[in-house]
Short mmCIF file of C-alpha atoms and ligand atoms in Angstrom, two decimals:
data_model
loop_
_atom_site.label_atom_id
_atom_site.label_comp_id
_atom_site.label_asym_id
_atom_site.label_seq_id
_atom_site.Cartn_x
_atom_site.Cartn_y
_atom_site.Cartn_z
CA MET A 1011 -0.05 0.04 0.04
CA GLN A 1012 1.11 3.50 -0.66
CA THR A 1013 1.95 5.53 2.43
CA THR A 1014 2.77 9.04 1.27
CA THR A 1015 1.14 11.71 3.25
CA THR A 1016 -2.24 13.11 2.08
CA ASN A 1017 -2.02 16.20 0.18
CA PRO A 1018 -3.29 18.85 2.59
CA ILE A 1019 -4.98 20.98 0.12
CA VAL A 1020 -7.69 18.36 -0.52
CA PRO A 1021 -10.06 17.94 2.42
CA ILE A 1022 -10.67 14.17 2.16
CA PRO A 1023 -13.08 13.95 5.17
CA ARG A 1024 -15.34 16.48 3.59
CA LEU A 1025 -15.25 14.47 0.33
CA ARG A 1026 -16.13 11.41 2.23
CA ASP A 1027 -19.13 13.18 3.82
CA GLU A 1028 -20.30 14.71 0.63
CA LEU A 1029 -20.08 11.91 -1.90
CA ASP A 1030 -22.49 9.08 -2.49
CA GLY A 1031 -19.67 7.10 -4.20
CA THR A 1032 -16.40 5.88 -2.85
CA VAL A 1033 -13.48 7.92 -1.77
CA ILE A 1034 -10.02 6.27 -1.85
CA ALA A 1035 -7.11 8.03 -0.17
CA PRO A 1036 -3.44 7.03 -0.24
CA ASP A 1037 -3.80 4.86 3.08
CA ASP A 1038 -6.90 3.03 1.91
CA ASP A 1039 -6.84 -0.51 0.59
CA GLY A 1040 -7.18 -0.57 -3.13
CA TYR A 1041 -5.27 2.81 -3.69
CA ASP A 1042 -2.56 1.27 -5.74
CA GLN A 1043 -4.90 -0.54 -7.92
CA ALA A 1044 -7.12 2.52 -8.35
CA ARG A 1045 -4.39 4.82 -9.42
CA THR A 1046 -3.11 2.39 -12.06
CA VAL A 1047 -3.61 3.33 -15.66
CA VAL A 1048 -2.80 1.41 -18.82
CA ALA A 1049 0.25 3.54 -19.79
CA GLY A 1050 2.96 1.45 -18.14
CA TRP A 1051 5.41 4.31 -17.50
CA VAL A 1052 2.82 6.26 -15.47
CA ASP A 1053 3.21 5.95 -11.71
CA ARG A 1054 1.42 8.83 -10.18
CA HIS A 1055 0.18 9.28 -6.59
CA PRO A 1056 -3.12 11.39 -6.55
CA ALA A 1057 -4.18 12.95 -3.18
CA VAL A 1058 -7.48 11.29 -3.62
CA ILE A 1059 -9.53 9.19 -6.05
CA ALA A 1060 -13.20 9.88 -6.11
CA ARG A 1061 -15.28 7.13 -7.54
CA VAL A 1062 -18.39 9.05 -8.34
CA ALA A 1063 -21.84 7.43 -8.06
CA GLY A 1064 -23.72 9.96 -10.25
CA VAL A 1065 -24.08 13.34 -11.73
CA ALA A 1066 -24.41 15.08 -8.25
CA ASP A 1067 -21.06 13.58 -7.15
CA VAL A 1068 -19.39 14.77 -10.38
CA SER A 1069 -20.51 18.34 -9.58
CA ARG A 1070 -19.19 18.00 -6.00
CA VAL A 1071 -15.69 16.77 -7.07
CA ILE A 1072 -15.49 19.52 -9.74
CA ALA A 1073 -16.48 22.10 -7.00
CA LEU A 1074 -13.65 20.69 -4.86
CA ALA A 1075 -11.20 21.00 -7.58
CA ARG A 1076 -12.30 24.47 -8.31
CA GLU A 1077 -12.11 25.60 -4.64
CA THR A 1078 -8.77 23.85 -3.87
CA GLY A 1079 -6.97 24.52 -7.19
CA ALA A 1080 -5.88 20.81 -7.15
CA GLU A 1081 -5.16 19.18 -10.45
CA LEU A 1082 -8.24 17.26 -11.72
CA ALA A 1083 -7.90 14.01 -13.65
CA VAL A 1084 -10.87 12.52 -15.39
CA ARG A 1085 -10.82 8.81 -15.66
CA CYS A 1086 -13.05 6.48 -17.45
CA GLY A 1087 -11.33 3.42 -18.97
CA GLY A 1088 -7.80 4.61 -18.04
CA HIS A 1089 -6.38 4.01 -21.66
CA SER A 1090 -5.00 7.49 -22.26
CA GLY A 1091 -1.65 7.15 -23.94
CA ALA A 1092 -0.54 10.21 -22.04
CA GLY A 1093 -1.71 9.04 -18.78
CA HIS A 1094 -4.16 11.66 -18.28
CA GLY A 1095 -6.42 9.47 -16.25
CA VAL A 1096 -4.48 9.93 -13.07
CA SER A 1097 -2.82 13.06 -11.46
CA GLU A 1098 0.25 13.44 -9.24
CA GLY A 1099 -0.92 14.98 -6.00
CA GLY A 1100 -4.37 15.99 -7.35
CA ILE A 1101 -7.86 14.66 -7.49
CA VAL A 1102 -8.88 11.71 -9.75
CA LEU A 1103 -12.57 11.88 -10.83
CA ASP A 1104 -13.19 8.21 -11.53
CA LEU A 1105 -16.34 7.45 -13.46
CA THR A 1106 -15.96 3.61 -13.55
CA ASP A 1107 -18.78 2.86 -11.14
CA MET A 1108 -21.25 4.75 -13.34
CA LYS A 1109 -22.51 1.97 -15.56
CA GLY A 1110 -26.14 2.76 -16.17
CA LEU A 1111 -27.24 1.84 -19.72
CA GLU A 1112 -30.77 2.26 -21.29
CA ILE A 1113 -31.20 0.83 -24.67
CA ASP A 1114 -34.32 1.81 -26.55
CA ALA A 1115 -34.37 -0.98 -29.23
CA ASP A 1116 -37.40 0.44 -31.04
CA ALA A 1117 -35.89 3.92 -31.30
CA ARG A 1118 -32.43 2.40 -31.90
CA THR A 1119 -30.73 4.65 -29.32
CA ALA A 1120 -28.93 4.13 -26.11
CA TRP A 1121 -28.16 6.38 -23.04
CA ALA A 1122 -24.89 5.15 -21.58
CA GLU A 1123 -23.36 6.36 -18.45
CA ALA A 1124 -19.69 7.39 -18.81
CA GLY A 1125 -18.14 4.67 -16.67
CA LEU A 1126 -19.02 2.07 -19.26
CA THR A 1127 -16.36 0.46 -21.60
CA ALA A 1128 -16.72 -0.07 -25.29
CA GLY A 1129 -17.01 -3.73 -24.84
CA GLU A 1130 -19.73 -3.39 -22.25
CA VAL A 1131 -21.85 -1.04 -24.51
CA THR A 1132 -21.13 -3.30 -27.55
CA THR A 1133 -22.26 -6.50 -25.77
CA ALA A 1134 -25.45 -5.02 -24.48
CA ALA A 1135 -26.36 -3.48 -27.86
CA ALA A 1136 -25.70 -6.71 -29.66
CA ALA A 1137 -28.30 -8.45 -27.57
CA HIS A 1138 -30.87 -6.36 -29.58
CA GLY A 1139 -29.05 -6.91 -32.84
CA LEU A 1140 -27.83 -3.35 -32.66
CA ALA A 1141 -24.28 -1.73 -32.62
CA VAL A 1142 -22.43 1.60 -32.35
CA GLY A 1143 -18.78 1.72 -33.40
CA PHE A 1144 -15.95 2.12 -31.02
CA GLY A 1145 -12.32 1.19 -31.38
CA ASP A 1146 -10.41 -2.17 -31.49
CA THR A 1147 -10.29 -2.77 -27.74
CA GLY A 1148 -13.07 -3.59 -25.51
CA SER A 1149 -11.63 -2.23 -22.28
CA VAL A 1150 -11.21 1.36 -23.67
CA GLY A 1151 -13.63 3.60 -21.94
CA ILE A 1152 -16.56 5.20 -23.73
CA GLY A 1153 -15.66 8.47 -22.11
CA GLY A 1154 -12.25 8.95 -23.70
CA ILE A 1155 -12.93 7.30 -27.03
CA THR A 1156 -16.14 9.18 -27.68
CA THR A 1157 -14.99 12.63 -26.71
CA GLY A 1158 -11.86 12.22 -28.88
CA GLY A 1159 -13.65 10.70 -32.01
CA GLY A 1160 -13.58 6.90 -32.10
CA VAL A 1161 -12.04 4.88 -34.97
CA GLY A 1162 -12.83 1.26 -35.04
CA TYR A 1163 -14.21 -1.70 -36.98
CA LEU A 1164 -17.38 0.12 -38.08
CA VAL A 1165 -15.59 3.42 -39.21
CA ARG A 1166 -16.00 2.94 -42.92
CA LYS A 1167 -19.57 1.70 -42.64
CA PHE A 1168 -21.07 3.97 -39.89
CA GLY A 1169 -18.37 6.60 -39.33
CA LEU A 1170 -16.59 7.69 -36.15
CA THR A 1171 -18.19 7.09 -32.75
CA ILE A 1172 -19.03 10.71 -32.55
CA ASP A 1173 -20.99 10.51 -35.73
CA ASP A 1174 -23.46 8.43 -33.86
CA LEU A 1175 -23.46 10.65 -30.84
CA LEU A 1176 -26.98 12.15 -30.56
CA ALA A 1177 -26.75 13.98 -27.21
CA ALA A 1178 -24.84 14.12 -23.99
CA GLU A 1179 -25.17 15.21 -20.36
CA ILE A 1180 -22.15 17.20 -19.29
CA VAL A 1181 -21.10 18.89 -16.05
CA THR A 1182 -19.03 22.13 -16.79
CA ALA A 1183 -16.42 23.82 -14.75
CA ASP A 1184 -18.88 25.83 -12.75
CA GLY A 1185 -20.84 22.70 -11.68
CA SER A 1186 -23.72 23.28 -14.20
CA VAL A 1187 -25.35 20.08 -15.58
CA LEU A 1188 -26.06 20.67 -19.19
CA GLN A 1189 -28.06 18.51 -21.64
CA VAL A 1190 -26.51 19.21 -24.94
CA ASP A 1191 -27.44 18.22 -28.59
CA ALA A 1192 -27.63 19.75 -31.94
CA GLU A 1193 -30.17 22.32 -30.83
CA THR A 1194 -29.35 22.91 -27.18
CA HIS A 1195 -25.78 24.23 -26.49
CA PRO A 1196 -24.82 23.32 -30.07
CA ASP A 1197 -21.31 24.93 -29.46
CA LEU A 1198 -20.57 22.54 -26.63
CA PHE A 1199 -22.12 19.56 -28.45
CA TRP A 1200 -19.82 20.33 -31.46
CA ALA A 1201 -16.80 20.69 -29.03
CA ILE A 1202 -17.23 17.44 -27.20
CA ARG A 1203 -17.36 15.51 -30.50
CA GLY A 1204 -13.57 15.36 -30.97
CA GLY A 1205 -12.40 18.00 -28.56
CA GLY A 1206 -11.68 15.53 -25.74
CA GLY A 1207 -12.13 16.20 -22.00
CA ASN A 1208 -11.44 19.99 -22.38
CA PHE A 1209 -15.03 21.19 -21.70
CA GLY A 1210 -16.40 19.23 -18.83
CA VAL A 1211 -17.14 15.76 -17.55
CA VAL A 1212 -19.59 14.01 -19.77
CA THR A 1213 -21.81 11.81 -17.55
CA ARG A 1214 -24.08 10.21 -20.17
CA PHE A 1215 -23.79 9.76 -23.93
CA LYS A 1216 -26.82 9.16 -26.16
CA TYR A 1217 -25.86 7.13 -29.16
CA ARG A 1218 -27.61 6.17 -32.42
CA LEU A 1219 -27.58 2.40 -32.73
CA HIS A 1220 -27.37 0.50 -36.11
CA GLU A 1221 -29.02 -2.73 -36.99
CA LEU A 1222 -26.13 -5.25 -37.18
CA VAL A 1223 -27.20 -8.78 -37.22
CA SER A 1224 -24.58 -10.35 -39.60
CA PHE A 1225 -20.78 -9.73 -39.22
CA VAL A 1226 -17.74 -11.42 -40.61
CA GLY A 1227 -14.52 -10.70 -38.82
CA GLY A 1228 -11.32 -11.81 -37.09
CA MET A 1229 -7.65 -12.03 -37.41
CA LEU A 1230 -5.76 -12.86 -40.55
CA VAL A 1231 -2.07 -13.36 -40.21
CA LEU A 1232 0.14 -13.00 -43.40
CA PRO A 1233 3.83 -12.89 -43.82
CA ALA A 1234 4.93 -9.20 -44.02
CA THR A 1235 6.82 -8.30 -47.29
CA ALA A 1236 6.82 -5.17 -49.35
CA ASP A 1237 4.14 -6.79 -51.62
CA THR A 1238 1.83 -8.03 -48.96
CA VAL A 1239 1.86 -4.78 -47.06
CA ALA A 1240 1.24 -2.71 -50.07
CA GLY A 1241 -1.27 -5.32 -51.32
CA PHE A 1242 -3.11 -5.25 -47.99
CA ILE A 1243 -3.53 -1.47 -48.02
CA ALA A 1244 -4.59 -1.46 -51.74
CA ALA A 1245 -7.17 -4.15 -50.96
CA ALA A 1246 -8.44 -2.24 -47.94
CA GLU A 1247 -8.82 0.94 -50.03
CA GLU A 1248 -10.62 -1.00 -52.78
CA ALA A 1249 -12.91 -2.92 -50.44
CA PRO A 1250 -16.62 -2.13 -49.96
CA GLU A 1251 -17.31 0.26 -46.97
CA GLU A 1252 -18.68 -2.55 -45.03
CA LEU A 1253 -15.13 -3.63 -44.47
CA SER A 1254 -12.84 -1.76 -42.01
CA THR A 1255 -9.34 -3.15 -41.44
CA ILE A 1256 -6.27 -2.76 -39.15
CA ALA A 1257 -2.96 -3.98 -40.32
CA ASN A 1258 -0.42 -4.45 -37.55
CA ILE A 1259 2.96 -5.03 -39.14
CA MET A 1260 4.96 -6.50 -36.30
CA PRO A 1261 7.05 -9.51 -35.20
CA ALA A 1262 4.76 -12.34 -34.64
CA PRO A 1263 3.98 -12.72 -30.95
CA PRO A 1264 4.15 -16.34 -29.51
CA MET A 1265 0.46 -16.84 -30.15
CA PRO A 1266 -0.55 -20.57 -29.63
CA PHE A 1267 -2.16 -20.84 -33.02
CA LEU A 1268 0.91 -19.68 -34.91
CA PRO A 1269 3.61 -22.32 -35.80
CA GLU A 1270 6.66 -21.80 -33.48
CA GLU A 1271 9.00 -21.09 -36.33
CA VAL A 1272 6.86 -18.04 -37.20
CA HIS A 1273 7.20 -16.48 -33.73
CA GLY A 1274 9.40 -13.45 -34.03
CA GLN A 1275 9.01 -13.28 -37.86
CA LEU A 1276 7.58 -10.09 -39.28
CA VAL A 1277 3.91 -10.54 -40.04
CA ILE A 1278 0.87 -8.66 -40.83
CA LEU A 1279 -1.40 -9.20 -37.92
CA GLY A 1280 -4.57 -8.16 -39.84
CA MET A 1281 -7.89 -7.46 -38.05
CA LEU A 1282 -10.78 -7.45 -40.48
CA GLY A 1283 -14.44 -6.56 -39.87
CA PHE A 1284 -17.12 -6.71 -42.45
CA ALA A 1285 -20.60 -5.44 -41.38
CA GLY A 1286 -22.71 -7.55 -43.61
CA ASP A 1287 -23.67 -11.01 -44.49
CA ALA A 1288 -21.42 -14.02 -44.74
CA GLU A 1289 -21.30 -14.41 -48.52
CA ALA A 1290 -20.49 -10.71 -49.22
CA GLY A 1291 -17.99 -10.87 -46.38
CA GLU A 1292 -16.15 -13.80 -47.95
CA ARG A 1293 -16.04 -11.94 -51.19
CA ALA A 1294 -14.59 -8.81 -49.60
CA ILE A 1295 -12.01 -10.64 -47.72
CA ALA A 1296 -10.90 -12.90 -50.59
CA PRO A 1297 -8.27 -10.41 -51.93
CA PHE A 1298 -6.51 -10.32 -48.54
CA ARG A 1299 -6.39 -14.07 -48.33
CA ALA A 1300 -4.97 -14.20 -51.89
CA LEU A 1301 -2.00 -11.87 -50.97
CA ALA A 1302 0.01 -14.91 -49.58
CA THR A 1303 -0.64 -18.22 -47.93
CA PRO A 1304 -2.06 -17.17 -44.53
CA LEU A 1305 -0.10 -18.15 -41.43
CA ALA A 1306 -3.45 -18.11 -39.56
CA ASP A 1307 -6.99 -17.35 -40.79
CA MET A 1308 -9.60 -16.85 -38.11
CA VAL A 1309 -11.87 -14.66 -40.21
CA LYS A 1310 -15.37 -16.00 -40.15
CA PRO A 1311 -18.95 -15.16 -39.42
CA ILE A 1312 -19.16 -14.04 -35.81
CA GLN A 1313 -21.24 -11.97 -33.47
CA TYR A 1314 -19.82 -8.49 -33.62
CA PRO A 1315 -18.88 -8.37 -29.87
CA GLU A 1316 -16.45 -11.20 -30.56
CA MET A 1317 -14.23 -8.61 -32.06
CA TYR A 1318 -13.54 -7.63 -28.47
CA PRO A 1319 -12.11 -10.84 -27.00
CA PRO A 1320 -11.69 -11.12 -23.20
CA GLU A 1321 -8.53 -9.25 -22.05
CA GLU A 1322 -6.53 -11.30 -19.62
CA GLY A 1323 -4.40 -9.97 -16.89
CA GLU A 1324 -2.86 -6.45 -16.58
CA TYR A 1325 -1.40 -5.10 -19.87
CA ARG A 1326 0.79 -2.12 -19.04
CA PRO A 1327 3.65 -2.05 -21.55
CA LEU A 1328 6.43 0.46 -21.55
CA ALA A 1329 6.10 1.81 -25.02
CA VAL A 1330 6.93 4.91 -27.08
CA ALA A 1331 4.34 5.68 -29.71
CA ARG A 1332 3.59 8.34 -32.32
CA THR A 1333 0.48 8.77 -34.42
CA MET A 1334 0.01 10.37 -37.79
CA PHE A 1335 -1.91 10.20 -41.05
CA VAL A 1336 -0.50 9.12 -44.27
CA ASP A 1337 -1.82 9.71 -47.84
CA ARG A 1338 -0.62 6.38 -49.40
CA ILE A 1339 1.41 3.23 -48.83
CA ASP A 1340 2.93 2.22 -52.20
CA ARG A 1341 5.40 -0.61 -52.66
CA ASP A 1342 8.48 1.51 -51.85
CA ILE A 1343 6.96 2.87 -48.72
CA ALA A 1344 5.87 -0.68 -47.64
CA ALA A 1345 9.35 -1.98 -48.38
CA MET A 1346 10.73 0.86 -46.16
CA ILE A 1347 8.36 0.06 -43.29
CA VAL A 1348 9.32 -3.61 -43.58
CA GLU A 1349 13.01 -2.70 -43.64
CA ARG A 1350 12.71 -0.52 -40.51
CA LEU A 1351 10.79 -3.02 -38.56
CA GLU A 1352 13.37 -5.66 -39.34
CA ALA A 1353 16.24 -3.52 -38.40
CA SER A 1354 14.99 -2.82 -34.96
CA ASP A 1355 15.59 -5.25 -32.12
CA ALA A 1356 12.96 -3.90 -29.63
CA ALA A 1357 11.05 -6.66 -28.00
CA MET A 1358 7.99 -5.42 -29.80
CA ARG A 1359 7.73 -2.81 -32.46
CA VAL A 1360 4.79 -2.15 -34.81
CA ALA A 1361 3.57 -0.07 -37.61
CA GLN A 1362 -0.25 -0.05 -37.40
CA LEU A 1363 -2.16 1.14 -40.59
CA ARG A 1364 -5.88 1.73 -40.76
CA VAL A 1365 -7.35 2.70 -44.08
CA LEU A 1366 -10.15 5.30 -43.49
CA GLY A 1367 -12.69 6.78 -45.84
CA GLY A 1368 -16.36 5.59 -46.33
CA ALA A 1369 -18.97 7.10 -43.99
CA MET A 1370 -16.41 8.82 -41.84
CA ALA A 1371 -15.18 10.74 -44.80
CA ARG A 1372 -18.67 12.00 -45.80
CA VAL A 1373 -19.09 14.12 -42.76
CA PRO A 1374 -18.06 17.78 -43.36
CA ALA A 1375 -14.62 18.59 -41.83
CA ASP A 1376 -16.26 21.40 -39.75
CA ALA A 1377 -19.39 19.47 -38.66
CA THR A 1378 -17.58 18.30 -35.43
CA ALA A 1379 -14.19 19.01 -33.65
CA PHE A 1380 -12.67 15.98 -35.48
CA ALA A 1381 -11.39 17.78 -38.68
CA HIS A 1382 -9.57 15.02 -40.47
CA ARG A 1383 -12.32 13.78 -42.55
CA GLY A 1384 -10.22 13.66 -45.72
CA SER A 1385 -7.21 11.73 -44.04
CA ARG A 1386 -6.67 8.48 -45.96
CA ILE A 1387 -4.64 6.21 -43.63
CA LEU A 1388 -4.14 6.38 -39.89
CA ALA A 1389 -0.70 5.25 -38.83
CA ASN A 1390 0.53 4.43 -35.42
CA ILE A 1391 4.22 3.60 -34.78
CA ALA A 1392 5.24 2.06 -31.57
CA ALA A 1393 8.07 0.24 -29.89
CA PHE A 1394 8.55 -1.24 -26.38
CA TYR A 1395 11.48 -0.31 -24.29
CA GLU A 1396 13.15 -1.59 -21.16
CA GLY A 1397 14.59 1.43 -19.30
CA PRO A 1398 15.56 5.14 -19.72
CA ASP A 1399 18.59 4.44 -21.99
CA ASP A 1400 16.57 2.05 -24.18
CA LYS A 1401 13.70 4.52 -24.34
CA VAL A 1402 16.00 7.03 -26.02
CA VAL A 1403 16.94 4.42 -28.70
CA ARG A 1404 13.34 3.32 -29.27
CA GLN A 1405 12.02 6.90 -29.34
CA ALA A 1406 14.63 7.70 -32.13
CA TRP A 1407 13.55 4.67 -34.02
CA VAL A 1408 9.87 5.68 -33.90
CA ASP A 1409 10.73 9.39 -34.75
CA ASP A 1410 12.85 8.30 -37.77
CA LEU A 1411 10.11 6.07 -39.19
CA VAL A 1412 7.45 8.81 -38.65
CA ALA A 1413 9.76 11.29 -40.42
CA SER A 1414 10.25 8.88 -43.30
CA LEU A 1415 6.52 8.23 -43.48
CA ARG A 1416 5.47 11.91 -43.40
CA GLN A 1417 3.61 12.91 -46.50
CA SER A 1418 1.19 15.84 -47.18
CA ASP A 1419 -1.19 15.16 -44.31
CA GLN A 1420 0.13 17.00 -41.21
CA GLY A 1421 -2.87 16.04 -38.89
CA ALA A 1422 -3.08 13.77 -35.85
CA TYR A 1423 -5.84 11.96 -34.23
CA VAL A 1424 -6.09 13.24 -30.69
CA ASN A 1425 -6.90 9.84 -29.03
CA PHE A 1426 -3.54 8.39 -30.02
CA LEU A 1427 -1.33 11.35 -29.00
CA ALA A 1428 1.05 10.70 -26.23
CA ASP A 1429 2.21 13.53 -23.92
CA GLU A 1430 3.68 15.55 -26.73
CA GLY A 1431 3.01 19.18 -26.10
CA GLU A 1432 0.92 21.95 -27.70
CA ALA A 1433 2.29 21.56 -31.23
CA ALA A 1434 0.94 18.04 -31.38
CA VAL A 1435 -2.44 19.00 -29.89
CA ARG A 1436 -2.55 21.66 -32.56
CA SER A 1437 -2.05 19.02 -35.21
CA ALA A 1438 -5.02 17.35 -33.99
CA TYR A 1439 -7.12 20.62 -34.22
CA PRO A 1440 -5.96 22.49 -37.34
CA GLY A 1441 -6.68 26.22 -37.85
CA PRO A 1442 -10.21 26.97 -37.48
CA THR A 1443 -10.98 23.99 -35.29
CA TRP A 1444 -8.45 25.23 -32.73
CA ASP A 1445 -9.86 28.75 -32.76
CA ARG A 1446 -13.39 27.55 -32.39
CA LEU A 1447 -12.49 25.02 -29.54
CA ALA A 1448 -10.48 27.72 -27.73
CA SER A 1449 -13.37 30.22 -27.82
CA ILE A 1450 -15.77 27.53 -26.56
CA LYS A 1451 -13.31 26.67 -23.95
CA ARG A 1452 -13.24 30.35 -22.84
CA ARG A 1453 -16.98 30.28 -22.37
CA TYR A 1454 -17.26 27.01 -20.55
CA ASP A 1455 -13.94 26.60 -18.81
CA PRO A 1456 -12.29 30.06 -18.50
CA THR A 1457 -9.81 29.14 -15.86
CA ASN A 1458 -8.68 25.84 -17.57
CA LEU A 1459 -9.88 23.74 -14.77
CA PHE A 1460 -9.99 20.81 -17.25
CA ARG A 1461 -6.27 21.06 -18.21
CA LEU A 1462 -4.95 17.40 -17.66
CA ASN A 1463 -5.86 16.39 -21.27
CA GLN A 1464 -4.74 17.23 -24.76
CA ASN A 1465 -5.24 20.71 -23.67
CA VAL A 1466 -6.80 23.53 -25.66
CA PRO A 1467 -6.38 26.60 -23.44
CA PRO A 1468 -9.09 29.11 -23.33
CA ALA A 1469 -8.83 31.81 -26.09
CA GLY A 1470 -6.80 34.74 -24.98
CA ALA A 1471 -5.34 32.96 -21.98
C1 LIG B 75 -4.84 -0.69 -26.07
C2 LIG B 75 -5.54 0.64 -26.70
C3 LIG B 75 -6.31 0.47 -27.88
C4 LIG B 75 -6.94 1.57 -28.44
N1 LIG B 75 -7.60 1.47 -29.64
C5 LIG B 75 -8.20 2.51 -30.09
C6 LIG B 75 -9.03 2.41 -31.33
O1 LIG B 75 -9.10 1.34 -31.87
N2 LIG B 75 -9.72 3.48 -31.78
C7 LIG B 75 -9.71 4.63 -31.10
O2 LIG B 75 -10.26 5.62 -31.65
N3 LIG B 75 -8.94 4.87 -30.07
C8 LIG B 75 -8.21 3.83 -29.46
N4 LIG B 75 -7.38 3.88 -28.44
C9 LIG B 75 -7.28 5.32 -27.84
C10 LIG B 75 -8.31 5.67 -26.90
O3 LIG B 75 -9.47 5.91 -27.53
C11 LIG B 75 -7.89 6.83 -26.00
O4 LIG B 75 -6.72 6.58 -25.35
C12 LIG B 75 -9.13 7.19 -25.08
O5 LIG B 75 -8.81 8.49 -24.58
C13 LIG B 75 -9.15 6.30 -23.91
O6 LIG B 75 -10.28 6.48 -23.26
P1 LIG B 75 -10.49 6.01 -21.69
O7 LIG B 75 -11.68 6.44 -21.20
O8 LIG B 75 -10.24 4.61 -21.65
O9 LIG B 75 -9.23 6.61 -21.05
P2 LIG B 75 -8.93 7.58 -19.70
O10 LIG B 75 -7.51 7.63 -19.57
O11 LIG B 75 -9.81 7.19 -18.65
O12 LIG B 75 -9.48 9.05 -20.20
C14 LIG B 75 -8.68 9.68 -21.17
C15 LIG B 75 -9.14 11.17 -21.20
O13 LIG B 75 -10.36 11.24 -21.85
C16 LIG B 75 -11.11 12.27 -21.35
N5 LIG B 75 -12.37 11.64 -20.71
C17 LIG B 75 -12.62 10.35 -20.34
N6 LIG B 75 -13.84 10.26 -19.90
C18 LIG B 75 -14.41 11.47 -19.98
C19 LIG B 75 -15.72 11.97 -19.81
N7 LIG B 75 -16.68 11.17 -19.29
N8 LIG B 75 -16.05 13.19 -20.06
C20 LIG B 75 -14.96 14.06 -20.54
N9 LIG B 75 -13.80 13.65 -20.79
C21 LIG B 75 -13.41 12.37 -20.54
C22 LIG B 75 -10.33 12.93 -20.21
O14 LIG B 75 -9.58 14.00 -20.65
C23 LIG B 75 -9.27 11.76 -19.91
O15 LIG B 75 -8.02 12.21 -19.35
C24 LIG B 75 -6.71 2.91 -27.75
C25 LIG B 75 -5.99 3.04 -26.68
C26 LIG B 75 -5.38 1.85 -26.03
C27 LIG B 75 -4.50 2.07 -24.94
#
């Protein structure tokens, strides 16, 4: 158990009195577990963790942060790559006990409390033959992924998560509880669709759900060569919009279904998701299977939630990562990616490529705070490291590959940014998007109470 002294500026007894939820202080059981986030290099000791029970608790915790000046972290699924879900010495507003979910199957909508995960909402919606798209990992919180955008297995068919956000309930810096949608507080509704946690704490999201009764998906593992990588991307670009793909080019992990001699060899660990019937799915996936003899082929008709298999144990890698968009992956670029991955001896290194387009690209760039509607391919480059010296080496490798991949698209997807500073945040919010966010920030959070995030300071600050 952690035994550091309690930060004197946060009156914990008062919080215990006021909250309906659970208050976890440094000397309480469960403190270490409660302060743990997915980013393996983050080891912060907050003064207190407030596991809120409802919207009134959220207002109370925000009031305490306002009055004390303590740094406020907002935590949902804890997956922020920057470790923004936990504060050093401040207050963590932890939403994970808020798991109410109301599905209106006839209206095809769901009100979901902000402590739910992507997997939990997906499983519950699928019981009605319905779905809303999140990302590739079930344990990601709906709070973070929705407010940042949401790119997953349904992105080309139905768009980003925010494209199915119909309304939200949000507590702002002054403690007001606002219901926002396209007609009510439209500026705030615009800002929380891509602008992240800058504007308040969303307590409930209302999603549009889509009928999704047939789905074909799973993992296809191919040997990674210049031809297969370029071919995979070309096939993904030509595929019908029902198909969204993720190509992870990486050394094969020691997965039980892969022959032992393949472990450590460079492969495309492809994740394919086809939102449609089995026959059409087979047709859409055939070009990928034809690229090479698959090392493993687990793509088959499934229930959509099976795209989120159970996650076992604690996964907290020490990793450096960068995100970017690229315009094209031709054979030369694919060869360069393969060559760089082969040259590295990091325990794990990956170039992840996601072809975008489809429904996501049809939304006007200024309709939400996610402006990258024309971006073609989302690329994430990452490497594991083993200590401070190794970190420098791995970061240089990641930076070099990013520099070599850089084409015309200078943007970035906010949800994959690490702790990289204002220039990176600005690349997520180009030009007019930044200006509009900053002016909405000035209106709803003039003192930048919500600053432990990919921060957009209030205009004029
Ligand atoms: C293994 C892994 C896989 C991922 N895969 C994908 C993917 O496929 N697609 C994709 O789009 N993204 C993906 N991401 C990125 C993910 O969407 C972001 O890291 C997201 O911010 C995580 O949300 P969270 O609630 O789990 O994180 P947290 O760390 O709990 O929250 C992150 C930040 O989001 C904000 N936030 C959270 N909840 C609220 C709320 N209720 N109201 C206001 N602000 C809030 C806060 O600023 C908070 O600091 C992945 C991340 C990981 C680690």
